[in-house]
Tab-separated table of C-alpha atoms and ligand atoms in Angstrom:
chain	number	residue	atom	x	y	z
A	7	MET	CA	0.000	0.000	0.000
A	8	SER	CA	1.476	3.403	-0.924
A	9	ARG	CA	1.731	6.074	1.756
A	10	ASP	CA	-0.832	8.231	-0.058
A	11	SER	CA	-3.512	5.609	0.111
A	12	SER	CA	-3.033	4.864	3.812
A	13	PRO	CA	-6.336	5.159	5.683
A	14	VAL	CA	-4.845	7.614	8.195
A	15	ARG	CA	-3.795	10.112	5.524
A	16	ALA	CA	-7.076	9.793	3.650
A	17	THR	CA	-8.970	10.621	6.813
A	18	SER	CA	-6.774	13.597	7.627
A	19	ARG	CA	-7.504	15.129	4.181
A	20	ARG	CA	-11.263	15.149	4.755
A	21	PRO	CA	-12.822	18.450	5.773
A	22	PRO	CA	-13.402	18.740	9.510
A	23	ALA	CA	-16.525	16.904	10.611
A	24	ARG	CA	-19.619	19.118	10.930
A	25	SER	CA	-22.379	18.082	13.181
A	26	PRO	CA	-25.834	18.481	11.606
A	27	LEU	CA	-26.784	20.490	14.657
A	28	GLN	CA	-24.088	23.097	13.960
A	29	VAL	CA	-25.339	23.528	10.399
A	30	ALA	CA	-28.956	23.738	11.525
A	31	GLU	CA	-28.003	26.427	14.064
A	32	ARG	CA	-26.186	28.441	11.446
A	33	VAL	CA	-29.101	28.141	9.001
A	34	ALA	CA	-31.521	29.187	11.733
A	35	ARG	CA	-29.344	32.175	12.605
A	36	VAL	CA	-29.121	33.631	9.095
A	37	VAL	CA	-32.115	32.453	7.023
A	38	ARG	CA	-35.194	34.619	7.605
A	39	PRO	CA	-37.717	32.865	9.883
A	40	GLU	CA	-40.618	33.441	7.478
A	41	ILE	CA	-38.659	31.604	4.744
A	42	ARG	CA	-37.770	28.716	7.076
A	43	GLU	CA	-41.424	28.330	7.978
A	44	VAL	CA	-42.725	27.672	4.447
A	45	SER	CA	-42.074	24.605	2.326
A	46	SER	CA	-40.795	24.677	-1.266
A	47	TYR	CA	-43.386	24.896	-4.024
A	48	ALA	CA	-44.124	21.213	-4.615
A	49	VAL	CA	-44.676	19.970	-8.167
A	50	PRO	CA	-46.115	16.427	-8.161
A	51	LYS	CA	-44.578	13.825	-10.501
A	52	ALA	CA	-46.973	12.698	-13.205
A	53	ASP	CA	-44.988	10.186	-15.295
A	54	GLY	CA	-47.310	8.044	-17.381
A	55	MET	CA	-50.428	9.721	-16.010
A	56	ILE	CA	-53.200	11.671	-17.701
A	57	LYS	CA	-52.029	15.062	-16.513
A	58	LEU	CA	-54.901	17.427	-15.752
A	59	ASP	CA	-53.419	19.278	-12.791
A	60	ALA	CA	-51.365	22.212	-14.064
A	61	MET	CA	-53.388	24.176	-16.664
A	62	GLU	CA	-51.108	23.099	-19.484
A	63	ASN	CA	-52.286	23.002	-23.086
A	64	PRO	CA	-52.578	19.231	-23.765
A	65	TYR	CA	-51.732	19.396	-27.473
A	66	PRO	CA	-48.231	18.924	-28.894
A	67	LEU	CA	-46.832	21.408	-31.415
A	68	PRO	CA	-48.014	20.901	-34.994
A	69	ALA	CA	-45.304	19.105	-37.048
A	70	SER	CA	-44.476	22.149	-39.204
A	71	VAL	CA	-44.047	24.368	-36.130
A	72	ARG	CA	-41.861	21.733	-34.501
A	73	GLU	CA	-39.593	21.690	-37.553
A	74	ARG	CA	-39.284	25.455	-37.494
A	75	LEU	CA	-38.447	25.270	-33.791
A	76	GLY	CA	-35.745	22.618	-34.340
A	77	ALA	CA	-34.053	24.653	-37.064
A	78	ALA	CA	-34.151	27.830	-34.944
A	79	LEU	CA	-32.665	26.116	-31.875
A	80	ALA	CA	-29.860	24.569	-33.946
A	81	ARG	CA	-28.686	28.073	-34.888
A	82	VAL	CA	-28.432	29.393	-31.301
A	83	ALA	CA	-24.932	30.455	-30.209
A	84	VAL	CA	-25.126	28.914	-26.741
A	85	ASN	CA	-21.498	29.895	-26.063
A	86	ARG	CA	-22.636	33.534	-25.934
A	87	TYR	CA	-24.820	35.287	-23.415
A	88	PRO	CA	-28.280	36.018	-24.787
A	89	ASP	CA	-29.444	39.477	-25.833
A	90	GLY	CA	-30.087	40.940	-22.369
A	91	GLY	CA	-33.023	43.033	-23.535
A	92	ALA	CA	-34.477	40.247	-25.746
A	93	ASP	CA	-35.356	43.007	-28.218
A	94	ALA	CA	-36.412	40.741	-31.089
A	95	VAL	CA	-38.836	38.810	-28.849
A	96	ARG	CA	-40.311	42.019	-27.455
A	97	ASP	CA	-40.767	43.360	-31.009
A	98	ALA	CA	-42.443	40.105	-32.081
A	99	LEU	CA	-44.852	40.300	-29.121
A	100	ARG	CA	-45.595	43.951	-29.854
A	101	ARG	CA	-46.493	43.107	-33.454
A	102	ARG	CA	-48.509	39.998	-32.563
A	103	LEU	CA	-50.516	41.696	-29.788
A	104	GLU	CA	-50.681	45.144	-31.375
A	105	ILE	CA	-49.164	46.707	-28.267
A	106	PRO	CA	-49.112	50.482	-28.784
A	107	ALA	CA	-45.625	51.955	-29.313
A	108	GLU	CA	-46.016	54.202	-26.236
A	109	CYS	CA	-46.264	51.155	-23.913
A	110	GLY	CA	-43.272	49.380	-22.404
A	111	VAL	CA	-42.795	45.593	-22.413
A	112	LEU	CA	-40.798	43.588	-19.853
A	113	LEU	CA	-40.044	39.884	-20.268
A	114	GLY	CA	-39.656	37.301	-17.540
A	115	ASN	CA	-38.661	33.684	-17.055
A	116	GLY	CA	-42.361	32.853	-16.872
A	117	SER	CA	-44.791	35.338	-15.382
A	118	ASP	CA	-43.808	33.844	-12.004
A	119	GLU	CA	-40.530	35.723	-12.277
A	120	LEU	CA	-42.285	38.949	-13.220
A	121	ILE	CA	-44.524	38.633	-10.137
A	122	GLN	CA	-41.374	38.375	-8.009
A	123	ILE	CA	-39.694	41.263	-9.821
A	124	ILE	CA	-42.733	43.507	-9.292
A	125	ALA	CA	-43.006	42.560	-5.606
A	126	SER	CA	-39.254	43.146	-5.025
A	127	ALA	CA	-39.375	46.563	-6.682
A	128	LEU	CA	-42.381	47.713	-4.641
A	129	ALA	CA	-41.470	46.136	-1.283
A	130	GLY	CA	-40.557	49.323	0.513
A	131	GLU	CA	-40.700	49.799	4.277
A	132	GLY	CA	-44.213	48.798	5.419
A	133	ALA	CA	-45.481	48.292	1.844
A	134	THR	CA	-48.590	46.149	1.336
A	135	MET	CA	-49.667	43.799	-1.450
A	136	LEU	CA	-53.400	43.201	-1.739
A	137	ALA	CA	-55.291	40.551	-3.709
A	138	PRO	CA	-58.639	38.776	-3.661
A	139	ASP	CA	-58.480	35.503	-1.753
A	140	PRO	CA	-58.357	32.708	-2.860
A	141	SER	CA	-56.299	33.599	-5.902
A	142	PHE	CA	-52.975	32.590	-7.460
A	143	VAL	CA	-50.760	31.324	-4.624
A	144	MET	CA	-47.600	32.964	-5.960
A	145	TYR	CA	-48.872	36.449	-5.102
A	146	ARG	CA	-48.835	35.727	-1.380
A	147	ARG	CA	-45.575	33.802	-1.639
A	148	SER	CA	-43.856	36.579	-3.601
A	149	ALA	CA	-44.977	39.074	-0.960
A	150	LEU	CA	-43.435	36.844	1.694
A	151	ILE	CA	-40.161	36.477	-0.256
A	152	ALA	CA	-39.939	40.199	-0.971
A	153	GLY	CA	-40.766	41.073	2.651
A	154	MET	CA	-44.075	42.734	1.794
A	155	HIS	CA	-47.159	42.701	3.989
A	156	PHE	CA	-49.924	40.657	2.282
A	157	VAL	CA	-53.634	41.355	2.665
A	158	GLY	CA	-56.156	38.961	1.116
A	159	VAL	CA	-59.754	40.109	0.617
A	160	ALA	CA	-62.120	37.135	0.817
A	161	LEU	CA	-64.241	36.346	-2.216
A	162	LYS	CA	-67.952	35.705	-1.713
A	163	ARG	CA	-69.138	32.122	-1.300
A	164	ASP	CA	-69.901	31.840	-5.030
A	165	PHE	CA	-66.336	33.130	-5.740
A	166	SER	CA	-67.564	36.477	-7.017
A	167	LEU	CA	-65.538	39.565	-6.119
A	168	ASP	CA	-66.620	41.444	-2.993
A	169	LEU	CA	-66.124	44.905	-4.483
A	170	PRO	CA	-67.186	46.927	-1.401
A	171	ALA	CA	-64.747	44.871	0.706
A	172	MET	CA	-61.988	45.390	-1.889
A	173	LEU	CA	-62.548	49.170	-1.973
A	174	GLU	CA	-62.688	49.347	1.807
A	175	ALA	CA	-59.400	47.394	2.058
A	176	ILE	CA	-57.753	49.643	-0.526
A	177	GLU	CA	-58.825	52.733	1.428
A	178	ARG	CA	-57.600	51.230	4.724
A	179	GLU	CA	-54.343	49.598	3.581
A	180	GLN	CA	-53.234	51.973	0.792
A	181	PRO	CA	-51.498	49.043	-0.928
A	182	ALA	CA	-48.434	49.702	-3.070
A	183	LEU	CA	-49.454	46.731	-5.209
A	184	ILE	CA	-52.719	44.967	-6.087
A	185	PHE	CA	-52.886	41.677	-7.998
A	186	ILE	CA	-56.106	40.877	-9.862
A	187	ALA	CA	-56.071	37.557	-11.706
A	188	TYR	CA	-58.406	38.116	-14.678
A	189	PRO	CA	-59.812	35.393	-14.920
A	190	ASN	CA	-59.019	34.085	-11.459
A	191	ASN	CA	-57.028	30.974	-10.561
A	192	PRO	CA	-58.104	28.655	-8.920
A	193	THR	CA	-61.788	29.631	-9.245
A	194	GLY	CA	-61.852	30.107	-13.046
A	195	ASN	CA	-64.271	33.053	-13.115
A	196	LEU	CA	-63.833	36.483	-14.703
A	197	TRP	CA	-64.705	39.577	-12.639
A	198	PRO	CA	-66.955	42.217	-14.198
A	199	SER	CA	-64.696	44.729	-15.988
A	200	ARG	CA	-66.418	47.642	-14.178
A	201	ASP	CA	-65.239	46.166	-10.834
A	202	VAL	CA	-61.635	46.153	-12.060
A	203	GLU	CA	-62.088	49.725	-13.308
A	204	ALA	CA	-63.356	50.742	-9.840
A	205	ILE	CA	-60.243	49.157	-8.302
A	206	LEU	CA	-58.005	50.996	-10.798
A	207	SER	CA	-59.663	54.305	-9.850
A	208	ALA	CA	-59.400	53.685	-6.119
A	209	ALA	CA	-55.798	52.428	-6.079
A	210	THR	CA	-52.928	54.809	-5.509
A	211	GLY	CA	-50.247	52.179	-6.227
A	212	LEU	CA	-49.734	49.712	-9.099
A	213	VAL	CA	-52.555	47.376	-10.180
A	214	VAL	CA	-51.436	44.209	-11.945
A	215	VAL	CA	-54.167	42.600	-14.032
A	216	ASP	CA	-52.829	39.083	-14.509
A	217	GLU	CA	-54.220	37.700	-17.758
A	218	ALA	CA	-52.537	34.284	-17.699
A	219	TYR	CA	-55.781	32.775	-19.112
A	220	TYR	CA	-56.527	35.525	-21.676
A	221	ALA	CA	-56.795	33.004	-24.536
A	222	PHE	CA	-59.842	31.367	-22.924
A	223	ALA	CA	-61.595	34.522	-21.703
A	224	ASP	CA	-63.965	36.978	-23.335
A	225	ALA	CA	-62.357	40.177	-22.042
A	226	SER	CA	-58.939	41.813	-21.603
A	227	PHE	CA	-57.435	45.015	-20.227
A	228	LEU	CA	-54.489	45.070	-22.650
A	229	SER	CA	-55.905	47.899	-24.758
A	230	ALA	CA	-56.431	50.000	-21.581
A	231	VAL	CA	-52.733	50.087	-20.661
A	232	GLY	CA	-51.946	53.453	-22.302
A	233	ARG	CA	-55.079	55.045	-20.784
A	234	GLU	CA	-54.648	53.811	-17.209
A	235	PRO	CA	-51.464	55.143	-15.606
A	236	ASN	CA	-51.376	52.589	-12.773
A	237	LEU	CA	-52.262	49.468	-14.815
A	238	LEU	CA	-49.835	46.687	-15.675
A	239	VAL	CA	-51.129	43.754	-17.713
A	240	LEU	CA	-49.278	40.514	-17.067
A	241	ARG	CA	-49.402	37.580	-19.454
A	242	THR	CA	-47.717	34.279	-20.144
A	243	VAL	CA	-47.385	31.890	-23.073
A	244	SER	CA	-47.617	28.949	-20.641
A	245	LYS	CA	-51.330	28.234	-21.053
A	246	VAL	CA	-51.299	28.433	-24.851
A	247	GLY	CA	-48.908	25.573	-25.507
A	248	MET	CA	-45.488	26.816	-24.374
A	249	ALA	CA	-45.299	26.220	-20.606
A	250	GLY	CA	-41.899	24.548	-20.955
A	251	MET	CA	-40.413	27.587	-22.660
A	252	ARG	CA	-40.837	29.833	-19.597
A	253	LEU	CA	-41.797	33.215	-21.017
A	254	GLY	CA	-44.013	35.814	-19.437
A	255	TYR	CA	-44.502	39.463	-20.363
A	256	ALA	CA	-45.638	42.631	-18.666
A	257	VAL	CA	-47.121	45.628	-20.493
A	258	ALA	CA	-47.397	49.038	-18.836
A	259	VAL	CA	-46.546	52.669	-19.455
A	260	PRO	CA	-42.730	53.048	-19.770
A	261	GLU	CA	-42.286	54.755	-16.383
A	262	TRP	CA	-43.248	51.514	-14.560
A	263	ILE	CA	-41.315	49.250	-16.929
A	264	ALA	CA	-38.113	51.325	-16.578
A	265	GLU	CA	-38.107	50.841	-12.788
A	266	LEU	CA	-39.011	47.136	-12.883
A	267	ASP	CA	-36.271	46.552	-15.456
A	268	LYS	CA	-33.680	47.511	-12.818
A	269	VAL	CA	-34.744	44.530	-10.666
A	270	ARG	CA	-34.716	42.061	-13.584
A	271	PRO	CA	-31.601	39.812	-13.680
A	272	PRO	CA	-29.558	40.809	-16.772
A	273	TYR	CA	-30.057	37.611	-18.809
A	274	ASN	CA	-33.342	36.339	-17.374
A	275	VAL	CA	-34.693	35.128	-20.725
A	276	ASN	CA	-32.182	32.620	-22.026
A	277	ALA	CA	-30.986	32.317	-25.636
A	278	LEU	CA	-32.881	29.068	-26.292
A	279	THR	CA	-36.147	30.584	-25.050
A	280	GLN	CA	-35.617	33.703	-27.148
A	281	ALA	CA	-34.960	31.685	-30.313
A	282	ALA	CA	-37.865	29.350	-29.584
A	283	ALA	CA	-40.247	32.236	-28.947
A	284	LEU	CA	-39.353	33.862	-32.265
A	285	ALA	CA	-39.884	30.581	-34.122
A	286	LEU	CA	-43.156	29.736	-32.365
A	287	LEU	CA	-44.687	33.210	-32.589
A	288	GLU	CA	-43.797	33.569	-36.290
A	289	ASP	CA	-47.287	32.342	-37.057
A	290	ALA	CA	-49.893	32.300	-34.319
A	291	SER	CA	-52.650	30.393	-36.122
A	292	TRP	CA	-51.758	27.142	-34.346
A	293	ILE	CA	-52.144	28.914	-30.979
A	294	ALA	CA	-55.618	30.208	-31.892
A	295	GLU	CA	-56.701	26.794	-33.218
A	296	GLN	CA	-55.565	24.910	-30.107
A	297	SER	CA	-57.117	27.508	-27.766
A	298	ALA	CA	-60.438	27.242	-29.620
A	299	ALA	CA	-60.345	23.441	-29.279
A	300	ILE	CA	-59.683	23.792	-25.537
A	301	ARG	CA	-62.616	26.212	-25.136
A	302	ALA	CA	-64.939	23.782	-26.916
A	303	GLU	CA	-63.755	20.896	-24.726
A	304	ARG	CA	-64.212	23.059	-21.633
A	305	THR	CA	-67.892	23.523	-22.497
A	306	ARG	CA	-68.311	19.779	-23.001
A	307	LEU	CA	-66.452	18.963	-19.761
A	308	GLU	CA	-68.497	21.495	-17.760
A	309	SER	CA	-71.839	20.093	-18.881
A	310	ALA	CA	-70.790	16.460	-18.451
A	311	LEU	CA	-69.439	17.141	-14.938
A	312	ARG	CA	-72.652	18.982	-14.095
A	313	ARG	CA	-74.680	15.861	-14.943
A	314	LEU	CA	-72.810	13.735	-12.360
A	315	THR	CA	-74.422	13.077	-9.002
A	316	GLY	CA	-73.545	15.558	-6.247
A	317	THR	CA	-71.341	17.960	-8.228
A	318	THR	CA	-71.381	21.752	-8.392
A	319	VAL	CA	-69.510	23.112	-11.393
A	320	PHE	CA	-68.419	26.759	-11.298
A	321	PRO	CA	-68.453	28.764	-14.548
A	322	SER	CA	-64.985	29.038	-16.093
A	323	GLN	CA	-63.316	31.430	-18.516
A	324	THR	CA	-60.025	29.533	-18.285
A	325	ASN	CA	-58.616	26.197	-19.436
A	326	PHE	CA	-59.709	24.472	-16.223
A	327	VAL	CA	-62.941	23.702	-14.427
A	328	LEU	CA	-63.512	24.044	-10.680
A	329	VAL	CA	-65.901	21.443	-9.346
A	330	ARG	CA	-67.197	20.773	-5.837
A	331	VAL	CA	-67.876	17.122	-5.063
A	332	ALA	CA	-69.035	15.169	-2.014
A	333	ASP	CA	-65.514	14.080	-0.974
A	334	ALA	CA	-62.729	15.773	-2.953
A	335	SER	CA	-59.842	13.884	-1.344
A	336	ALA	CA	-61.476	10.494	-1.923
A	337	LEU	CA	-62.220	11.299	-5.574
A	338	PHE	CA	-58.717	12.733	-6.072
A	339	GLU	CA	-57.134	9.526	-4.734
A	340	ALA	CA	-59.476	7.267	-6.702
A	341	LEU	CA	-58.648	9.156	-9.914
A	342	ARG	CA	-54.935	8.967	-9.108
A	343	ALA	CA	-55.259	5.212	-8.670
A	344	ARG	CA	-56.616	5.207	-12.242
A	345	ARG	CA	-53.565	7.221	-13.392
A	346	ILE	CA	-55.467	10.499	-13.739
A	347	LEU	CA	-53.938	13.497	-11.963
A	348	VAL	CA	-56.097	16.517	-11.072
A	349	LYS	CA	-55.600	19.172	-8.370
A	350	ASN	CA	-57.168	18.682	-4.967
A	351	LEU	CA	-57.903	22.121	-3.497
A	352	HIS	CA	-59.600	20.832	-0.343
A	353	GLY	CA	-57.770	22.376	2.611
A	354	TRP	CA	-56.298	25.285	0.596
A	355	HIS	CA	-58.889	27.818	1.741
A	356	PRO	CA	-62.211	27.437	3.578
A	357	LEU	CA	-64.107	28.598	0.468
A	358	LEU	CA	-62.513	25.803	-1.578
A	359	ALA	CA	-63.773	22.977	0.647
A	360	GLN	CA	-64.366	19.757	-1.358
A	361	CYS	CA	-63.179	21.377	-4.588
A	362	LEU	CA	-61.107	19.847	-7.382
A	363	ARG	CA	-59.505	21.836	-10.207
A	364	ILE	CA	-59.495	19.917	-13.455
A	365	THR	CA	-57.460	21.159	-16.417
A	366	VAL	CA	-59.125	20.674	-19.802
A	367	GLY	CA	-57.307	17.897	-21.657
A	368	THR	CA	-57.599	16.419	-25.150
A	369	PRO	CA	-61.013	14.910	-26.027
A	370	GLU	CA	-59.627	11.427	-25.259
A	371	GLU	CA	-58.210	12.518	-21.895
A	372	ASN	CA	-61.474	14.221	-20.977
A	373	ASP	CA	-63.414	11.091	-21.965
A	374	ALA	CA	-61.190	9.009	-19.677
A	375	LEU	CA	-61.708	11.475	-16.811
A	376	LEU	CA	-65.481	11.592	-17.321
A	377	ALA	CA	-65.765	7.803	-17.513
A	378	ALA	CA	-63.791	7.453	-14.259
A	379	CYS	CA	-65.878	10.181	-12.548
A	380	ALA	CA	-69.148	8.610	-13.706
A	381	ASP	CA	-67.986	5.331	-12.203
A	382	LEU	CA	-66.780	6.925	-8.945
A	383	CYS	CA	-69.565	9.498	-8.380
A	384	ARG	CA	-72.528	7.120	-8.469
B	25	LIG	N1	-50.643	33.898	-13.104
B	25	LIG	C1	-51.642	33.037	-12.918
B	25	LIG	C2	-53.004	33.555	-12.571
B	25	LIG	C3	-51.406	31.659	-13.014
B	25	LIG	O1	-52.415	30.791	-12.791
B	25	LIG	C4	-50.104	31.193	-13.349
B	25	LIG	C5	-49.773	29.736	-13.508
B	25	LIG	N2	-50.411	28.847	-12.744
B	25	LIG	C6	-49.101	32.136	-13.522
B	25	LIG	C7	-49.404	33.488	-13.405
B	25	LIG	C8	-47.672	31.738	-13.785
B	25	LIG	O2	-47.456	31.320	-15.071
B	25	LIG	P1	-46.027	31.126	-15.690
B	25	LIG	O3	-44.994	31.355	-14.627
B	25	LIG	O4	-46.011	29.743	-16.219
B	25	LIG	O5	-45.893	32.162	-16.764
């Protein structure tokens, strides 16, 4: 045995032993208590399952679009940093959405990142974020991460917006930031536009109208951006077939965008995403066709779920359906045993008791779900 491989020497080269307790103490000393208290955002594994839990578009890319994507990705210079401003992608979005030239556009690694960027920029001493409750969970979490005070204003029992309560909370809290999911996740409904206008008039800070589900809804605030000085419209390509690409965008008057851009990490939209976005948005007809198919399936799913024993189906302007059943956890588990994954919202919020959120799938996937539900809900 050579001297170098002697057990004594090998041991002496190891870093000094750390007891887990010492590490835990150090972590507890420096990591903020409110961060230590929460758990990581859990994404369930769904290998081999019919996946109806995450509001994804169930359709693959059309073959011609896939070819265009492959060719575009092959040309990417991955040895270089991406264009920090992602100018070509922003121009493509401007053209596609007819965003007026006087409005600014900010891109994010998904709209999740933009939510965090907005919260970080507005999280001044004592600043408050306000949102209807229940709504998208990342609002509250981003407030926590940014160190902002969060105030949720309870929806009514039928999930409609309690406008007097919202206006009263705005008056009382003077929030720096309001998030309005339009339509709302996880309830699926769209607030009356006059309610959102009343909130815009009452608010003294920034109002984010989050239109993640715009493709499945009958209304939008995008064209109001230039007119409303405190409005930011947030969108994502995730629900229209590109969730894996991670691209979200914010549209507001340039004064807001200029400040938010200072918080954005320099290369937050990577070169592969930029190239993919340009290739995929070159022609948007496939997006419109798939979204129309999802809307039609949503109508079919809603009426079929309504016919089952003991269900209450809430009206949806999204690509998912919220349904209250007799025992949500039992149905969730029984569906999972049949390799169908939906979202169990029971326990999330008192108003969501016994509720499941079911993403609209392909016709075949929806048939499988409906057959299983008919069997299980007798
Ligand atoms: N806003 C709302 C209302 C959502 O439901 C979601 C996704 N669940 C997002 C934003 C985030 O979307 P992404 O990060 O994929 O762009």
